[in-house]
XYZ file of C-alpha atoms in Angstrom:
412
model
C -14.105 21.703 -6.939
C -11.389 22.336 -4.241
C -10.126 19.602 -2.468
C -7.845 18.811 0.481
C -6.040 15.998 0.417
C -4.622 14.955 3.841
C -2.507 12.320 3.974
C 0.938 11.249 6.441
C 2.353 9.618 3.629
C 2.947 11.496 0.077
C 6.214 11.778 -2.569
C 8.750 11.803 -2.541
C 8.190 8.958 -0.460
C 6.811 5.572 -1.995
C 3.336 5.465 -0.913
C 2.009 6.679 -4.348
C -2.142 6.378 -3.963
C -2.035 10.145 -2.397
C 0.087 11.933 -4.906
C -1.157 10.082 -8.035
C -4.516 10.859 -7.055
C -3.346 14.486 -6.174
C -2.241 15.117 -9.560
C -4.522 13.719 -11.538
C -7.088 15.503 -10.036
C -5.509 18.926 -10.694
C -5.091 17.897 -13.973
C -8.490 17.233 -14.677
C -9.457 20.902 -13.581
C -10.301 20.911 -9.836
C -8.056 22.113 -7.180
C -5.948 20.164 -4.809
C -4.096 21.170 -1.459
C -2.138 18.523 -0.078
C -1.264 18.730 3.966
C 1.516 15.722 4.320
C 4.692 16.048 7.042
C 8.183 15.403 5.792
C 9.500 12.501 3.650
C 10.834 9.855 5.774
C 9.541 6.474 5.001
C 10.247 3.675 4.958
C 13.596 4.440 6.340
C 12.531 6.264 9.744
C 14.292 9.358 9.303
C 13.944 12.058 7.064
C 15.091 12.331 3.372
C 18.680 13.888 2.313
C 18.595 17.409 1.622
C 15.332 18.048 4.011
C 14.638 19.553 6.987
C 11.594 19.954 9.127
C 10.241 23.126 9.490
C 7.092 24.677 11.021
C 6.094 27.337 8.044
C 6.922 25.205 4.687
C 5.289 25.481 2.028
C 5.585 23.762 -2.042
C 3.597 23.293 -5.526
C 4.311 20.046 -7.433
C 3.191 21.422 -10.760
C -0.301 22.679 -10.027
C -0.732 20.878 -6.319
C -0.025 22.663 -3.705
C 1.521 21.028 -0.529
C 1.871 22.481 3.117
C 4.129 19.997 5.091
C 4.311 20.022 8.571
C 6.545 18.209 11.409
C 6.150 15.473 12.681
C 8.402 12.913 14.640
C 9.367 10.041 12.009
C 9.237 6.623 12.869
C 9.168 2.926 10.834
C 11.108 0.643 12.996
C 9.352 -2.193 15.517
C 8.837 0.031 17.861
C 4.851 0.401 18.985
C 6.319 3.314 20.902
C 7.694 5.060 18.370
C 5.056 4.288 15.854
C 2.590 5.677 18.238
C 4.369 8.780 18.553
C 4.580 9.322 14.691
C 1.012 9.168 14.248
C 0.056 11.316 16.748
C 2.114 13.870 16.386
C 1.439 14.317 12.480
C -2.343 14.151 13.885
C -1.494 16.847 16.085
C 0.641 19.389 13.830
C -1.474 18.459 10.501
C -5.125 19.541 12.909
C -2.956 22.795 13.991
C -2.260 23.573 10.166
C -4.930 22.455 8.272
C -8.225 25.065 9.375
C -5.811 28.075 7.714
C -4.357 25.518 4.715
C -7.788 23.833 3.939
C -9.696 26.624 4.795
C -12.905 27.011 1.948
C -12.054 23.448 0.132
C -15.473 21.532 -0.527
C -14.067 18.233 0.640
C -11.744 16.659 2.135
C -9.592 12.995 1.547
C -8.444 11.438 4.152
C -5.666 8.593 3.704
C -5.744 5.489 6.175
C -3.627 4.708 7.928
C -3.030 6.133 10.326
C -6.187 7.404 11.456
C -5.190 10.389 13.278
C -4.485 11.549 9.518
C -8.189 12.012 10.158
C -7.714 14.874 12.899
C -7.287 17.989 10.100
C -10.618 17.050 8.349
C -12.587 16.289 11.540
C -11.654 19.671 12.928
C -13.453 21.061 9.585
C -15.946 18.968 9.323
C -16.844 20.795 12.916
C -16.332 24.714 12.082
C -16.872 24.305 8.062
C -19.329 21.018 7.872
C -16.564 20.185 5.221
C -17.024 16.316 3.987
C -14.862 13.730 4.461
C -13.596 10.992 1.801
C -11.861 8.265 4.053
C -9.803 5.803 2.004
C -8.824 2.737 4.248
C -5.788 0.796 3.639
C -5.584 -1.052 6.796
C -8.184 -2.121 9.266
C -7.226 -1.038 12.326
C -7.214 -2.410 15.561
C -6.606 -5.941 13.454
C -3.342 -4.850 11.515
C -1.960 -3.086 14.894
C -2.914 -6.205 17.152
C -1.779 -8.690 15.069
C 1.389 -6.747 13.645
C 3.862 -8.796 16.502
C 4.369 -4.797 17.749
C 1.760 -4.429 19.905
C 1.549 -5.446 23.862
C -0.147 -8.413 24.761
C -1.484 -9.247 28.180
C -3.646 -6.504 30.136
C -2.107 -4.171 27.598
C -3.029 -5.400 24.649
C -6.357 -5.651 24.949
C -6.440 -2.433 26.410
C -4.831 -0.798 23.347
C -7.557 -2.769 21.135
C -10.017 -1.268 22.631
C -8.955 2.248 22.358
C -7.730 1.667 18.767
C -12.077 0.222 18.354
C -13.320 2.995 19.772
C -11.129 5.311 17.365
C -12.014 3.434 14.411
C -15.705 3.515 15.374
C -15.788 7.182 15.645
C -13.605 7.810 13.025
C -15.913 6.066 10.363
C -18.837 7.818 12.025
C -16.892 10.982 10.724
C -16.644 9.743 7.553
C -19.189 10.947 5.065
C -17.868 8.368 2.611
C -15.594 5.391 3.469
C -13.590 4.111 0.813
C -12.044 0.211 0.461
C -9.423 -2.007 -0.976
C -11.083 -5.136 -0.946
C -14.791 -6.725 -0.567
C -13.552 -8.378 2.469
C -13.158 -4.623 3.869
C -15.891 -3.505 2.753
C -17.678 -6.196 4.845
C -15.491 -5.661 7.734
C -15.529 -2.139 7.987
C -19.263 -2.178 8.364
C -18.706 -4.800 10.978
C -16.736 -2.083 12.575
C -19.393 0.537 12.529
C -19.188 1.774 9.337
C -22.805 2.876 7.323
C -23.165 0.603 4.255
C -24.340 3.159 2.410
C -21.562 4.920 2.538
C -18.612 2.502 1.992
C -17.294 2.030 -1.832
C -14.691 -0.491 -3.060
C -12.142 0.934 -5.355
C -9.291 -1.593 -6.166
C -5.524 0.233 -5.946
C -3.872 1.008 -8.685
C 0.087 1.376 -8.968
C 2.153 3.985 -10.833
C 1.200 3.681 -14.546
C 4.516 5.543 -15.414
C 6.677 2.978 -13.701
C 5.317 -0.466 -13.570
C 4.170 -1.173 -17.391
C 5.187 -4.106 -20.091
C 8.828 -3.702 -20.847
C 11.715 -5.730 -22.298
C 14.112 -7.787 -20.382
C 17.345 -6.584 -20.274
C 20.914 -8.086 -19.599
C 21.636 -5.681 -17.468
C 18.131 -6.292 -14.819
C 19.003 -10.083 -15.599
C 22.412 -8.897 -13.801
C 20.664 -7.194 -11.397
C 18.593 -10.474 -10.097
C 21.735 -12.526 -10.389
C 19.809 -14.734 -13.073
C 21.424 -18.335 -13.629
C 19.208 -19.079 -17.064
C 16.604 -20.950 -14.904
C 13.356 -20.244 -13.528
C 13.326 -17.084 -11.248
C 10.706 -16.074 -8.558
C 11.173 -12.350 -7.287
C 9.654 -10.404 -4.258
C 9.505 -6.633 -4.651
C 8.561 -4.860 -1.467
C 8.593 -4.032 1.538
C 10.599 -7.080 3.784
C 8.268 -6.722 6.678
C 6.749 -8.483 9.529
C 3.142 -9.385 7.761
C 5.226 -10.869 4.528
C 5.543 -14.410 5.349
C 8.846 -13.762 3.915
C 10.001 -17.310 6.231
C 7.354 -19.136 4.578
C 9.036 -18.182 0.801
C 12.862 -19.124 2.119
C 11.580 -22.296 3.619
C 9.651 -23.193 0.376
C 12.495 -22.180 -1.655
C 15.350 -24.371 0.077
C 12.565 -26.937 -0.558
C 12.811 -26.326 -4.315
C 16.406 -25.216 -4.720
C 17.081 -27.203 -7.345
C 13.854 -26.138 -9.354
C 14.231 -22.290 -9.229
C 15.766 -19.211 -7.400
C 14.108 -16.553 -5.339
C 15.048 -13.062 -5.521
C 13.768 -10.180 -2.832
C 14.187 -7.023 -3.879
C 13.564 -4.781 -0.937
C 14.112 -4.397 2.586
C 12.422 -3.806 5.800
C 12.167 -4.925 9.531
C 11.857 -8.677 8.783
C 15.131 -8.452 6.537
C 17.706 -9.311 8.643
C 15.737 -12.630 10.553
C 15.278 -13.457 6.733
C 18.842 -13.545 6.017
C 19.770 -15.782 9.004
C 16.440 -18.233 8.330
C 18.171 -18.458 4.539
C 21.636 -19.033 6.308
C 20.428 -21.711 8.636
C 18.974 -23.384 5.941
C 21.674 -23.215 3.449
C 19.542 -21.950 0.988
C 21.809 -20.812 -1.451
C 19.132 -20.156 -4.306
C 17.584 -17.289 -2.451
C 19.094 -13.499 -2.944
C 18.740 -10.504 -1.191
C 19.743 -7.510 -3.567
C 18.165 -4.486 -1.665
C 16.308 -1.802 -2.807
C 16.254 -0.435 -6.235
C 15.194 2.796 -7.828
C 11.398 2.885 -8.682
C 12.318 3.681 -12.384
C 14.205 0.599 -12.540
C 11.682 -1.988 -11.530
C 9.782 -2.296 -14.268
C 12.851 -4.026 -16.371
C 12.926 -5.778 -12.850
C 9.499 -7.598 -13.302
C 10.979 -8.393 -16.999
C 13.546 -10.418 -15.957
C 11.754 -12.253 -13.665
C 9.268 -15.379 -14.249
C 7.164 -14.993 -11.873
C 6.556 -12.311 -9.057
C 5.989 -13.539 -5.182
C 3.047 -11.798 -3.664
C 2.693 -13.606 0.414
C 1.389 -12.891 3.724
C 0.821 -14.122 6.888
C -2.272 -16.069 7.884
C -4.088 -13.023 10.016
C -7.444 -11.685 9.999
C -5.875 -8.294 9.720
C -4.346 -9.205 6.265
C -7.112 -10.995 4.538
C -8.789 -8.083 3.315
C -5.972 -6.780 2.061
C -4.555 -6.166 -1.470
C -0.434 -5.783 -1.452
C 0.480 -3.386 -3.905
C 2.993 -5.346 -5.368
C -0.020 -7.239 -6.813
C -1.011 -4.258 -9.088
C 2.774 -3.650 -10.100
C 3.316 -7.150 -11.108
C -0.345 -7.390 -13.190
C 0.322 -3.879 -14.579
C 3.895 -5.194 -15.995
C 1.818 -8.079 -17.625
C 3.782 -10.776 -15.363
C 1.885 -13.987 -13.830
C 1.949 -13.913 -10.057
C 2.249 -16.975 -7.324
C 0.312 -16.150 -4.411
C 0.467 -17.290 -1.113
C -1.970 -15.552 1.044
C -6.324 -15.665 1.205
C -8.872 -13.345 0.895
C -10.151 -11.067 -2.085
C -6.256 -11.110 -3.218
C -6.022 -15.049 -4.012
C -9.707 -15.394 -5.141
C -8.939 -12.805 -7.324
C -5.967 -14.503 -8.526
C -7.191 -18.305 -9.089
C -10.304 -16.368 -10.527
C -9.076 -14.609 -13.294
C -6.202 -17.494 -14.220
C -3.461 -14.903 -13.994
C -1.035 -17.047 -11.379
C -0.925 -19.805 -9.064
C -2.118 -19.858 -5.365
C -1.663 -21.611 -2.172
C -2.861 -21.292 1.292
C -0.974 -18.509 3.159
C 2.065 -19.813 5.672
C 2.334 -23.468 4.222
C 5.915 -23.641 3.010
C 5.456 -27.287 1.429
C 1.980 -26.095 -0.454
C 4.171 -22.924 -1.525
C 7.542 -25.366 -2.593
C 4.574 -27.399 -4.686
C 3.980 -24.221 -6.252
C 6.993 -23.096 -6.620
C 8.237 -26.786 -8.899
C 4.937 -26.553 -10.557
C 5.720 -22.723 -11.801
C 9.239 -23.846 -12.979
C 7.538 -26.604 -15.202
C 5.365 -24.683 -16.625
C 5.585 -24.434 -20.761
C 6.599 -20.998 -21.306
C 3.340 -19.896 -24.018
C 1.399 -21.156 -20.906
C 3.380 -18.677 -18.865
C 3.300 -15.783 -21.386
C -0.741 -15.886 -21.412
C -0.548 -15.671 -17.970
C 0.945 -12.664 -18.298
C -1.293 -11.176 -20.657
C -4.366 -12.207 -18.891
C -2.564 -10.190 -15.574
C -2.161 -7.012 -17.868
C -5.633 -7.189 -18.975
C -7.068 -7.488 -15.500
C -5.178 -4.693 -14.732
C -5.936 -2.033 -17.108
C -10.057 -3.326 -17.175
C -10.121 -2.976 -12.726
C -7.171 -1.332 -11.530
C -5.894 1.600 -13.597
C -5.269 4.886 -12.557
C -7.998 5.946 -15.016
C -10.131 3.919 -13.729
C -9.540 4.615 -10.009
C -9.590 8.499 -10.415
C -12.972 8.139 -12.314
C -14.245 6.413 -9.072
C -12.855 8.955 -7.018
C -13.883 11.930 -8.873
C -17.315 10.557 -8.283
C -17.348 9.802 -5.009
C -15.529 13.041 -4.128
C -18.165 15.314 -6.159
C -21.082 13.589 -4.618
C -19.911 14.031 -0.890
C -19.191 17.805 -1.566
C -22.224 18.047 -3.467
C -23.804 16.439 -0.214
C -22.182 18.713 1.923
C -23.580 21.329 0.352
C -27.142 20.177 0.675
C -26.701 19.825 4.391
């Protein structure tokens, strides 16, 4: 089977789903073009050591990848976002009927959903398929992100972003999921039932596994000997990252809190922690993906939060999967499929998203907790993991779902 893969986001950059699924593909016989623009996220500006060019071309082992130009943006900016997404919609469209020419279907990554603009154009001249995998649910996670206009404006740019959405599921000859919760509100959307499929994320298997702890991570988290909470991720403005400081100083002589990332929410965090005197919680930026893993090791328990929106219930944070794949028990404060699927499977404790003092409660309680009590924990998360949200299992879903859409595309 040949099969484009379009997607705005792909390595070396850290949004993993496309390439992983890229690759593992190929490997398992069919082949893969990739259309992607230049690395340049999270930071906003492109890599070290590359340079945007109209006519550039790559294999990664046996994927091939046409990259285009596009203008690179990740800051708070709606503006700038904007421009970023359509512009890669633009220059990907403009590529991708000579790069994807003859492929039997095409994947689509979401967001954004002008990623979609390559395989619609296709799906006209070629009545090529389309695989849509949604990670966001957009005009929720764009309204409610704190980026976009209120007022008259607002609500205009809801409605626009709706009627995309609409359309763009219409497109969609199968609509792919996160969550349960997305499934449901995709449909809501627009979307055909019959076509929507929940596949749970996976992380990268070659990264985030079991692993020692070593002296030298303990270093790294600035570990005192007692119970330590860490956040790996993205330092954003959907975290709740203010809820975890405030629960923290709450329990600051129980535990410490480590984040281990950065992002557009970093530097209110680090005033919020300074106005609060909160000298138990430690921001030691962003680390090499190879070294997380001895990371998760050293830590007790890893922090998944996020605010209380309707945009983020549905969603799964991929530093869920990381932290279950490295077998380590999780405290989450959020709702949704994420925390039922926590409390559910006994892998972690839970609170209500945004309530600091439900979170500090947490927080004391995790510190107490016997350490074999702990450990399970852990084990439990590593089973869950490797039973719903492998790679194996996640390219088995997609290989089916892909083969039956081309297979359907065929037929038509």
């Amino acid at each position: 089977m040949k099969i484009g893969l379009i997607s705005q986001w792909y390595p070396p950059e850290g949004v993993f789903i496309p390439g992983n699924l890229a690759h593992q593909l190929a490997d398992r016989g069919h082949e893969v073009r990739v259309l992607t623009t230049f690395p340049s996220y999270p930071y906003g500006r492109i890599f070290p050591g590359w340079r945007q060019r109209w006519r550039h071309r790559e294999t990664d082992g046996p994927v091939a990848i046409r990259r285009v130009p596009a203008y690179p943006s990740h800051d708070t900016s709606a503006a700038r976002r904007a421009l970023s997404h359509l512009s890669f919609g633009a220059t990907s469209a403009a590529a991708g009927a000579r790069w994807l020419v003859g492929v039997d279907v095409t994947y689509v990554y979401h967001p954004p959903p002008t990623a979609i603009a390559a395989a619609a154009l296709l799906r006209a001249t070629q009545r090529t398929p389309i695989v849509l995998h949604v990670h966001d649910l957009w005009p929720e996670s764009v309204v409610q992100s704190g980026m976009a206009p209120t007022g008259r404006a607002g609500r205009s740019l809801e409605r626009t972003l709706d009627a995309l959405m609409r359309r763009t599921y219409r497109l969609a000859d199968a609509i792919v999921v996160i969550s349960p919760t997305m499934a449901e509100r995709a449909v809501a959307r627009g979307a055909d039932p019959d076509r929507v499929r929940v596949v749970w994320n996976w992380t990268d298997d070659a990264l985030f596994r079991p692993v020692p702890a070593t002296d030298d991570a303990r270093a790294a988290l600035g570990h005192r000997g007692r119970c330590t909470v860490m956040f790996a991720g993205n330092i954003g403005l959907l975290q709740g990252i203010e809820t975890a400081i405030r629960a923290a100083a709450a329990a600051r002589d129980q535990l410490d809190l480590v984040l281990v990332g950065s992002g557009a929410g970093e530097d209110a965090a680090r005033r919020l922690a300074a106005d609060l005197g909160a000298d138990n919680v430690r921001f030691v930026g962003r680390r090499p993906p190879e070294q997380m893993a001895e990371l998760y090791a050293a830590a007790d328990w890893q922090l998944i939060c996020l605010r209380d929106v309707p945009a983020v219930r549905a969603a799964v944070p991929s530093k869920l999967q990381a932290a279950l794949a490295c077998g380590v028990p999780v405290i989450a404060s959020l709702g949704g499929d994420a925390a039922a699927l926590v409390h559910s499977t006994g892998i972690g404790l839970t609170c209500p998203p945004e309530d600091s003092q439900a979170l500090a409660d947490r927080f004391v309680e995790a510190a107490a907790l016997p350490v074999d009590v702990r450990r399970e924990m852990g084990r439990r998360a590593r089973h869950v993991y490797q039973e719903r949200m492998s790679l194996r299992v996640g390219v088995d879903q997609f290989e089916d779902i892909l083969t039956k859409a081309a297979v359907q595309g065929v037929r038509a």
